[in-house]
mmCIF file of C-alpha atoms (C1' of nucleotides) in Angstrom:
data_model
loop_
_atom_site.group_PDB
_atom_site.id
_atom_site.type_symbol
_atom_site.label_atom_id
_atom_site.label_comp_id
_atom_site.label_asym_id
_atom_site.label_seq_id
_atom_site.Cartn_x
_atom_site.Cartn_y
_atom_site.Cartn_z
ATOM 1 C CA MET A 1252 -10.140 -24.466 6.996
ATOM 2 C CA THR A 1253 -12.025 -22.351 4.589
ATOM 3 C CA ASP A 1254 -13.472 -23.533 1.238
ATOM 4 C CA TYR A 1255 -11.734 -21.118 -0.979
ATOM 5 C CA ILE A 1256 -13.520 -22.250 -4.127
ATOM 6 C CA THR A 1257 -16.935 -21.406 -2.579
ATOM 7 C CA LEU A 1258 -15.566 -18.194 -1.136
ATOM 8 C CA LEU A 1259 -14.290 -16.981 -4.566
ATOM 9 C CA LYS A 1260 -17.466 -18.067 -6.482
ATOM 10 C CA SER A 1261 -19.859 -16.441 -3.968
ATOM 11 C CA ASN A 1262 -17.934 -13.235 -4.576
ATOM 12 C CA ASP A 1263 -18.274 -13.455 -8.358
ATOM 13 C CA LEU A 1264 -14.688 -14.596 -9.003
ATOM 14 C CA LYS A 1265 -13.609 -17.576 -10.910
ATOM 15 C CA ALA A 1266 -11.863 -20.215 -8.805
ATOM 16 C CA THR A 1267 -8.489 -20.613 -10.260
ATOM 17 C CA ILE A 1268 -5.668 -22.605 -8.772
ATOM 18 C CA GLN A 1269 -3.651 -19.359 -8.535
ATOM 19 C CA ARG A 1270 -6.330 -17.720 -6.409
ATOM 20 C CA THR A 1271 -6.955 -20.639 -4.039
ATOM 21 C CA SER A 1272 -3.227 -20.916 -3.574
ATOM 22 C CA ILE A 1273 -2.938 -17.284 -2.673
ATOM 23 C CA LEU A 1274 -5.822 -17.486 -0.262
ATOM 24 C CA LYS A 1275 -4.491 -20.644 1.413
ATOM 25 C CA VAL A 1276 -1.180 -18.840 2.143
ATOM 26 C CA ILE A 1277 -2.901 -15.739 3.418
ATOM 27 C CA GLU A 1278 -5.029 -17.813 5.832
ATOM 28 C CA GLU A 1279 -2.077 -19.888 6.939
ATOM 29 C CA VAL A 1280 0.075 -16.991 7.749
ATOM 30 C CA GLY A 1281 -2.624 -14.650 8.896
ATOM 31 C CA HIS A 1282 -1.120 -11.445 7.702
ATOM 32 C CA ILE A 1283 1.286 -11.480 4.735
ATOM 33 C CA SER A 1284 2.923 -9.174 2.263
ATOM 34 C CA ILE A 1285 2.849 -9.618 -1.498
ATOM 35 C CA ASP A 1286 6.513 -10.587 -1.693
ATOM 36 C CA ASP A 1287 6.074 -13.221 1.008
ATOM 37 C CA ILE A 1288 2.977 -14.620 -0.711
ATOM 38 C CA TYR A 1289 5.023 -14.910 -3.927
ATOM 39 C CA GLU A 1290 7.905 -16.766 -2.107
ATOM 40 C CA SER A 1291 5.500 -19.095 -0.455
ATOM 41 C CA VAL A 1292 3.233 -19.890 -3.422
ATOM 42 C CA LYS A 1293 6.181 -20.455 -5.708
ATOM 43 C CA GLU A 1294 7.124 -23.518 -3.814
ATOM 44 C CA GLN A 1295 4.016 -25.428 -5.009
ATOM 45 C CA HIS A 1296 3.461 -23.438 -8.270
ATOM 46 C CA PRO A 1297 6.870 -22.356 -9.626
ATOM 47 C CA THR A 1298 5.249 -20.743 -12.740
ATOM 48 C CA LEU A 1299 2.901 -18.524 -10.784
ATOM 49 C CA SER A 1300 3.973 -14.961 -11.551
ATOM 50 C CA LEU A 1301 4.322 -11.912 -9.410
ATOM 51 C CA ALA A 1302 2.122 -10.037 -11.921
ATOM 52 C CA THR A 1303 -0.685 -12.550 -11.293
ATOM 53 C CA ILE A 1304 -0.393 -11.971 -7.527
ATOM 54 C CA TYR A 1305 -0.598 -8.222 -7.967
ATOM 55 C CA LYS A 1306 -3.651 -8.469 -10.262
ATOM 56 C CA ASN A 1307 -5.453 -10.816 -7.867
ATOM 57 C CA ILE A 1308 -4.664 -8.981 -4.707
ATOM 58 C CA ILE A 1309 -6.279 -5.929 -6.234
ATOM 59 C CA LEU A 1310 -9.276 -7.943 -7.623
ATOM 60 C CA MET A 1311 -9.861 -9.910 -4.404
ATOM 61 C CA GLN A 1312 -9.847 -6.731 -2.447
ATOM 62 C CA GLN A 1313 -12.457 -5.131 -4.793
ATOM 63 C CA HIS A 1314 -14.526 -8.304 -4.356
ATOM 64 C CA ASN A 1315 -14.342 -8.209 -0.596
ATOM 65 C CA VAL A 1316 -12.397 -11.494 -0.304
ATOM 66 C CA ILE A 1317 -9.362 -9.982 1.418
ATOM 67 C CA ILE A 1318 -8.384 -6.733 3.083
ATOM 68 C CA GLU A 1319 -5.307 -4.649 3.093
ATOM 69 C CA VAL A 1320 -3.469 -4.023 6.417
ATOM 70 C CA PRO A 1321 -1.291 -1.011 5.815
ATOM 71 C CA MET A 1322 1.877 -1.050 8.033
ATOM 72 C CA ASN A 1323 4.120 1.588 9.396
ATOM 73 C CA GLY A 1324 7.451 1.630 7.650
ATOM 74 C CA GLU A 1325 6.922 -1.529 5.544
ATOM 75 C CA LYS A 1326 4.832 -2.815 2.722
ATOM 76 C CA SER A 1327 1.118 -3.598 3.339
ATOM 77 C CA LYS A 1328 0.107 -6.993 4.363
ATOM 78 C CA TYR A 1329 -3.171 -8.726 3.458
ATOM 79 C CA GLU A 1330 -5.573 -10.820 5.421
ATOM 80 C CA LEU A 1331 -8.830 -12.743 4.759
ATOM 81 C CA LYS A 1332 -11.862 -10.450 5.064
ATOM 82 C CA LYS A 1333 -13.351 -10.700 8.584
ATOM 83 C CA ASN A 1334 -15.443 -8.536 10.856
ATOM 84 C CA ASP A 1335 -13.724 -5.487 12.385
ATOM 85 C CA HIS A 1336 -11.061 -6.530 14.805
ATOM 86 C CA ILE A 1337 -7.961 -5.215 16.497
ATOM 87 C CA HIS A 1338 -4.379 -5.904 15.507
ATOM 88 C CA LEU A 1339 -1.746 -6.351 18.234
ATOM 89 C CA ILE A 1340 1.646 -5.712 16.605
ATOM 90 C CA CYS A 1341 4.761 -6.570 18.489
ATOM 91 C CA GLN A 1342 7.430 -4.037 17.776
ATOM 92 C CA SER A 1343 10.157 -6.489 18.691
ATOM 93 C CA CYS A 1344 9.299 -9.704 16.893
ATOM 94 C CA GLY A 1345 6.916 -8.462 14.341
ATOM 95 C CA MET A 1346 4.089 -10.758 15.410
ATOM 96 C CA ILE A 1347 0.600 -9.683 14.376
ATOM 97 C CA GLN A 1348 -2.259 -11.106 16.402
ATOM 98 C CA ASP A 1349 -6.039 -10.530 15.885
ATOM 99 C CA GLN A 1350 -8.011 -9.479 18.898
ATOM 100 C CA HIS A 1351 -11.665 -9.258 19.365
ATOM 101 C CA LEU A 1352 -13.135 -5.769 19.147
ATOM 102 C CA THR A 1353 -15.479 -5.457 22.141
ATOM 103 C CA ALA A 1354 -18.853 -3.701 22.023
ATOM 104 C CA GLN A 1355 -17.476 -1.586 24.841
ATOM 105 C CA THR A 1356 -14.583 -0.226 22.783
ATOM 106 C CA GLU A 1357 -16.924 0.332 19.799
ATOM 107 C CA GLN A 1358 -19.290 2.312 21.945
ATOM 108 C CA THR A 1359 -16.638 4.776 22.953
ATOM 109 C CA LEU A 1360 -15.913 5.453 19.308
ATOM 110 C CA VAL A 1361 -19.355 6.649 18.319
ATOM 111 C CA LEU A 1362 -19.440 10.231 17.245
ATOM 112 C CA GLU A 1363 -22.040 12.705 16.292
ATOM 113 C CA ASN A 1364 -21.506 14.164 12.741
ATOM 114 C CA PHE A 1365 -19.632 11.043 11.513
ATOM 115 C CA LYS A 1366 -21.351 8.075 10.063
ATOM 116 C CA LEU A 1367 -18.949 5.225 10.986
ATOM 117 C CA ASN A 1368 -18.479 2.386 8.582
ATOM 118 C CA ARG A 1369 -15.311 0.722 9.537
ATOM 119 C CA VAL A 1370 -13.010 0.644 12.582
ATOM 120 C CA GLN A 1371 -9.254 0.026 12.165
ATOM 121 C CA ILE A 1372 -7.259 -0.332 15.294
ATOM 122 C CA ASN A 1373 -3.548 -1.197 15.569
ATOM 123 C CA LEU A 1374 -1.936 -1.515 18.967
ATOM 124 C CA TYR A 1375 1.808 -1.404 18.888
ATOM 125 C CA GLY A 1376 3.792 -2.784 21.882
ATOM 126 C CA LEU A 1377 5.510 -5.885 23.224
ATOM 127 C CA CYS A 1378 3.990 -9.361 23.144
ATOM 128 C CA SER A 1379 4.332 -11.482 26.181
ATOM 129 C CA GLU A 1380 7.244 -13.451 24.751
ATOM 130 C CA CYS A 1381 9.240 -10.292 24.076
ATOM 131 C CA GLN A 1382 8.640 -8.640 27.445
ATOM 132 C CA SER A 1383 11.058 -11.010 29.179
ATOM 133 C CA MET B 174 2.264 28.193 14.424
ATOM 134 C CA THR B 175 5.121 25.957 15.388
ATOM 135 C CA ASP B 176 8.769 27.111 15.526
ATOM 136 C CA TYR B 177 10.258 24.559 13.080
ATOM 137 C CA ILE B 178 13.817 25.626 13.698
ATOM 138 C CA THR B 179 13.609 24.926 17.356
ATOM 139 C CA LEU B 180 11.729 21.782 16.726
ATOM 140 C CA LEU B 181 14.368 20.401 14.409
ATOM 141 C CA LYS B 182 17.255 21.478 16.571
ATOM 142 C CA SER B 183 15.805 20.015 19.679
ATOM 143 C CA ASN B 184 15.620 16.728 17.838
ATOM 144 C CA ASP B 185 19.267 16.812 16.769
ATOM 145 C CA LEU B 186 18.661 17.858 13.126
ATOM 146 C CA LYS B 187 20.106 20.764 11.398
ATOM 147 C CA ALA B 188 17.625 23.510 10.530
ATOM 148 C CA THR B 189 17.727 23.793 6.757
ATOM 149 C CA ILE B 190 15.325 25.773 4.571
ATOM 150 C CA GLN B 191 14.267 22.560 2.933
ATOM 151 C CA ARG B 192 13.259 20.890 6.225
ATOM 152 C CA THR B 193 11.354 23.883 7.628
ATOM 153 C CA SER B 194 9.525 24.219 4.314
ATOM 154 C CA ILE B 195 8.494 20.582 4.416
ATOM 155 C CA LEU B 196 7.279 20.861 8.005
ATOM 156 C CA LYS B 197 5.336 23.993 7.203
ATOM 157 C CA VAL B 198 3.446 22.180 4.472
ATOM 158 C CA ILE B 199 2.755 19.219 6.591
ATOM 159 C CA GLU B 200 1.332 21.268 9.314
ATOM 160 C CA GLU B 201 -0.767 23.392 7.047
ATOM 161 C CA VAL B 202 -2.281 20.462 5.292
ATOM 162 C CA GLY B 203 -2.320 18.254 8.324
ATOM 163 C CA HIS B 204 -1.831 14.832 6.616
ATOM 164 C CA ILE B 205 -0.029 14.801 3.259
ATOM 165 C CA SER B 206 1.678 12.466 0.938
ATOM 166 C CA ILE B 207 5.217 12.820 -0.350
ATOM 167 C CA ASP B 208 4.056 13.692 -3.882
ATOM 168 C CA ASP B 209 1.826 16.483 -2.521
ATOM 169 C CA ILE B 210 4.609 17.787 -0.330
ATOM 170 C CA TYR B 211 6.713 17.999 -3.383
ATOM 171 C CA GLU B 212 4.138 19.777 -5.487
ATOM 172 C CA SER B 213 3.418 22.249 -2.633
ATOM 173 C CA VAL B 214 7.077 22.978 -1.661
ATOM 174 C CA LYS B 215 8.204 23.401 -5.291
ATOM 175 C CA GLU B 216 6.121 26.605 -5.623
ATOM 176 C CA GLN B 217 8.342 28.405 -3.167
ATOM 177 C CA HIS B 218 11.570 26.448 -3.744
ATOM 178 C CA PRO B 219 11.676 25.195 -7.362
ATOM 179 C CA THR B 220 14.984 23.572 -6.915
ATOM 180 C CA LEU B 221 14.111 21.437 -3.965
ATOM 181 C CA SER B 222 14.357 17.896 -5.190
ATOM 182 C CA LEU B 223 12.179 14.869 -4.545
ATOM 183 C CA ALA B 224 15.182 12.981 -3.376
ATOM 184 C CA THR B 225 15.621 15.503 -0.650
ATOM 185 C CA ILE B 226 12.001 15.053 0.481
ATOM 186 C CA TYR B 227 12.448 11.228 0.586
ATOM 187 C CA LYS B 228 15.716 11.548 2.611
ATOM 188 C CA ASN B 229 14.203 14.056 5.067
ATOM 189 C CA ILE B 230 10.888 12.220 5.512
ATOM 190 C CA ILE B 231 12.865 9.163 6.638
ATOM 191 C CA LEU B 232 15.236 11.177 8.803
ATOM 192 C CA MET B 233 12.548 13.309 10.507
ATOM 193 C CA GLN B 234 10.578 10.088 11.336
ATOM 194 C CA GLN B 235 13.677 8.617 12.900
ATOM 195 C CA HIS B 236 14.128 11.751 14.940
ATOM 196 C CA ASN B 237 10.457 11.757 16.160
ATOM 197 C CA VAL B 238 9.536 15.073 14.412
ATOM 198 C CA ILE B 239 6.902 13.529 12.060
ATOM 199 C CA ILE B 240 4.978 10.264 11.864
ATOM 200 C CA GLU B 241 3.694 8.126 9.059
ATOM 201 C CA VAL B 242 -0.004 7.540 8.591
ATOM 202 C CA PRO B 243 -0.284 4.435 6.432
ATOM 203 C CA MET B 244 -3.375 4.566 4.249
ATOM 204 C CA ASN B 245 -5.589 1.893 2.720
ATOM 205 C CA GLY B 246 -5.225 1.736 -1.018
ATOM 206 C CA GLU B 247 -3.019 4.805 -1.414
ATOM 207 C CA LYS B 248 0.425 6.083 -0.364
ATOM 208 C CA SER B 249 1.219 6.963 3.140
ATOM 209 C CA LYS B 250 0.601 10.430 4.440
ATOM 210 C CA TYR B 251 2.688 12.164 7.126
ATOM 211 C CA GLU B 252 1.824 14.443 9.974
ATOM 212 C CA LEU B 253 3.663 16.282 12.752
ATOM 213 C CA LYS B 254 4.389 14.152 15.741
ATOM 214 C CA LYS B 255 1.672 14.528 18.363
ATOM 215 C CA ASN B 256 0.156 12.491 21.090
ATOM 216 C CA ASP B 257 -1.894 9.438 20.120
ATOM 217 C CA HIS B 258 -5.119 10.453 18.535
ATOM 218 C CA ILE B 259 -7.821 9.140 16.291
ATOM 219 C CA HIS B 260 -8.196 9.762 12.550
ATOM 220 C CA LEU B 261 -11.609 10.321 11.036
ATOM 221 C CA ILE B 262 -11.296 9.459 7.338
ATOM 222 C CA CYS B 263 -14.147 10.284 4.964
ATOM 223 C CA GLN B 264 -14.612 7.697 2.335
ATOM 224 C CA SER B 265 -16.364 10.139 0.111
ATOM 225 C CA CYS B 266 -14.279 13.417 0.090
ATOM 226 C CA GLY B 267 -11.052 11.957 1.542
ATOM 227 C CA MET B 268 -10.955 14.396 4.465
ATOM 228 C CA ILE B 269 -8.793 13.317 7.453
ATOM 229 C CA GLN B 270 -9.561 14.906 10.796
ATOM 230 C CA ASP B 271 -7.806 14.390 14.067
ATOM 231 C CA GLN B 272 -9.970 13.509 17.026
ATOM 232 C CA HIS B 273 -9.072 13.351 20.670
ATOM 233 C CA LEU B 274 -8.474 9.838 22.023
ATOM 234 C CA THR B 275 -10.433 9.638 25.243
ATOM 235 C CA ALA B 276 -9.156 7.964 28.371
ATOM 236 C CA GLN B 277 -12.342 5.932 28.277
ATOM 237 C CA THR B 278 -11.426 4.437 24.849
ATOM 238 C CA GLU B 279 -7.910 3.856 25.955
ATOM 239 C CA GLN B 280 -9.012 1.980 29.078
ATOM 240 C CA THR B 281 -11.003 -0.472 26.942
ATOM 241 C CA LEU B 282 -7.861 -1.299 25.024
ATOM 242 C CA VAL B 283 -5.739 -2.377 27.924
ATOM 243 C CA LEU B 284 -4.797 -6.090 27.726
ATOM 244 C CA GLU B 285 -2.995 -8.502 29.830
ATOM 245 C CA ASN B 286 0.095 -10.026 28.180
ATOM 246 C CA PHE B 287 0.691 -6.997 25.902
ATOM 247 C CA LYS B 288 2.701 -4.021 26.919
ATOM 248 C CA LEU B 289 0.996 -1.196 24.971
ATOM 249 C CA ASN B 290 3.173 1.577 23.557
ATOM 250 C CA ARG B 291 1.147 3.230 20.873
ATOM 251 C CA VAL B 292 -2.413 3.225 19.756
ATOM 252 C CA GLN B 293 -3.399 3.808 16.133
ATOM 253 C CA ILE B 294 -7.065 4.197 15.310
ATOM 254 C CA ASN B 295 -8.571 5.042 11.998
ATOM 255 C CA LEU B 296 -12.341 5.449 11.657
ATOM 256 C CA TYR B 297 -13.614 5.189 8.109
ATOM 257 C CA GLY B 298 -17.038 6.591 7.298
ATOM 258 C CA LEU B 299 -18.842 9.751 6.076
ATOM 259 C CA CYS B 300 -18.159 13.209 7.346
ATOM 260 C CA SER B 301 -21.204 15.514 8.090
ATOM 261 C CA GLU B 302 -20.721 17.365 4.718
ATOM 262 C CA CYS B 303 -20.839 14.111 2.758
ATOM 263 C CA GLN B 304 -23.863 12.625 4.570
ATOM 264 C CA SER B 305 -26.248 14.999 2.767
ATOM 265 C "C1'" DA C 930 -18.343 -21.195 -26.848
ATOM 266 C "C1'" DT C 931 -17.453 -17.226 -24.195
ATOM 267 C "C1'" DA C 932 -15.424 -14.535 -21.294
ATOM 268 C "C1'" DA C 933 -12.102 -14.274 -17.970
ATOM 269 C "C1'" DT C 934 -7.360 -15.364 -16.414
ATOM 270 C "C1'" DT C 935 -2.487 -16.424 -16.775
ATOM 271 C "C1'" DG C 936 2.482 -15.659 -17.530
ATOM 272 C "C1'" DC C 937 5.752 -13.356 -19.835
ATOM 273 C "C1'" DA C 938 8.295 -9.385 -21.163
ATOM 274 C "C1'" DA C 939 8.345 -4.621 -21.431
ATOM 275 C "C1'" DA C 940 6.917 -0.120 -19.704
ATOM 276 C "C1'" DT C 941 6.080 2.810 -15.991
ATOM 277 C "C1'" DT C 942 6.322 4.447 -11.450
ATOM 278 C "C1'" DT C 943 8.353 4.820 -7.020
ATOM 279 C "C1'" DT C 944 12.226 4.968 -4.032
ATOM 280 C "C1'" DT C 945 17.194 4.807 -3.078
ATOM 281 C "C1'" DT C 946 21.971 5.792 -3.844
ATOM 282 C "C1'" DG C 947 26.554 8.131 -4.873
ATOM 283 C "C1'" DC C 948 28.846 12.001 -5.059
ATOM 284 C "C1'" DA C 949 30.435 17.036 -5.959
ATOM 285 C "C1'" DG C 950 29.390 21.348 -4.349
ATOM 286 C "C1'" DG C 951 27.022 24.081 -0.691
ATOM 287 C "C1'" DT C 952 25.340 25.034 4.065
ATOM 288 C "C1'" DT C 953 24.835 24.888 9.146
ATOM 289 C "C1'" DC C 954 26.673 25.293 13.553
ATOM 290 C "C1'" DG D 1092 36.532 23.943 9.497
ATOM 291 C "C1'" DA D 1093 34.079 19.630 10.430
ATOM 292 C "C1'" DA D 1094 30.218 17.376 9.792
ATOM 293 C "C1'" DC D 1095 26.168 17.420 7.511
ATOM 294 C "C1'" DC D 1096 22.913 18.433 3.723
ATOM 295 C "C1'" DT D 1097 21.349 19.259 -1.021
ATOM 296 C "C1'" DG D 1098 20.473 18.426 -5.840
ATOM 297 C "C1'" DC D 1099 21.391 15.922 -9.716
ATOM 298 C "C1'" DA D 1100 21.598 11.963 -12.414
ATOM 299 C "C1'" DA D 1101 21.753 7.219 -12.398
ATOM 300 C "C1'" DA D 1102 20.432 2.842 -10.288
ATOM 301 C "C1'" DA D 1103 17.413 -0.160 -8.031
ATOM 302 C "C1'" DA D 1104 12.916 -1.705 -6.570
ATOM 303 C "C1'" DA D 1105 8.042 -1.946 -7.007
ATOM 304 C "C1'" DT D 1106 4.020 -2.030 -9.651
ATOM 305 C "C1'" DT D 1107 1.310 -1.927 -13.958
ATOM 306 C "C1'" DT D 1108 0.342 -3.053 -18.708
ATOM 307 C "C1'" DG D 1109 -0.359 -5.424 -23.334
ATOM 308 C "C1'" DC D 1110 -1.008 -9.472 -25.411
ATOM 309 C "C1'" DA D 1111 -0.984 -14.499 -27.067
ATOM 310 C "C1'" DA D 1112 -2.055 -18.788 -25.015
ATOM 311 C "C1'" DT D 1113 -4.775 -21.183 -21.645
ATOM 312 C "C1'" DT D 1114 -8.579 -22.104 -18.448
ATOM 313 C "C1'" DA D 1115 -13.219 -21.834 -15.925
ATOM 314 C "C1'" DT D 1116 -17.875 -21.964 -16.334
#
DNA sequence: ATAATTGCAAATTTTTTGCAGGTTC
DNA sequence: GAACCTGCAAAAAATTTGCAATTAT
């Protein structure tokens, strides 16, 4: 369980109840769209507006608190900022699971003439549940 | 230079001038957004409507002629359907370059309990031009 | 006390839809 | 000639903006 207040302040953002609520939902669900954040956060804070979510999603990205996970054929999801990792995406049930990015994989991606900053890997397929 | 008429027909789509024009622009630019397709195609076909582009982008994805390339912080781009490959994305000039996905990299991504269908890798960094 | 943030409503932008007329096979 | 496709205009959906009241530090 992350301390969202410290997380926000250490990234030069004021710790409002709206922001900590948004971060809590993101961490609980793992990867979540703006609409689903709204639906979820409204339960505890019925006055929290969609405009506030939009503004904060943009701001918290700029301040390196969260990152966008662009998705094929649907709206982007968002996750707490972490080290580079792999997303396993089940094409049947929609599950998204983080997977450790091995040094071995990283080594195979090193190229001359390209200064690599960030690796984004999505693997689409079937999770174990959906294979049966 | 691809034969767009054959490409469309072999994927059960009628070969209209609108579709071949859209495919031509996509192939020329490599990776392009809907708005940029519209701006480009309008030069030769001023009556071609944005609604037609939206309809055809959806349809041609469903028929495996093109694929979406979802982008961080901007609208998706589209490319002709090809085998799995890597995208090198320059964070300075915006260049997107395809790179061969080696068997070596693919091997490091094989997991138990996940039936892998498709690999999507984006590498963000600086191209050789922008490093100087 | 100051500067930043919120929520609302309105504006803007993006995407989808319905349909009459035209095109492809 | 049947089924499909296009372009237009209108509708719907998504995102951004301006601003007065509120909140965090």
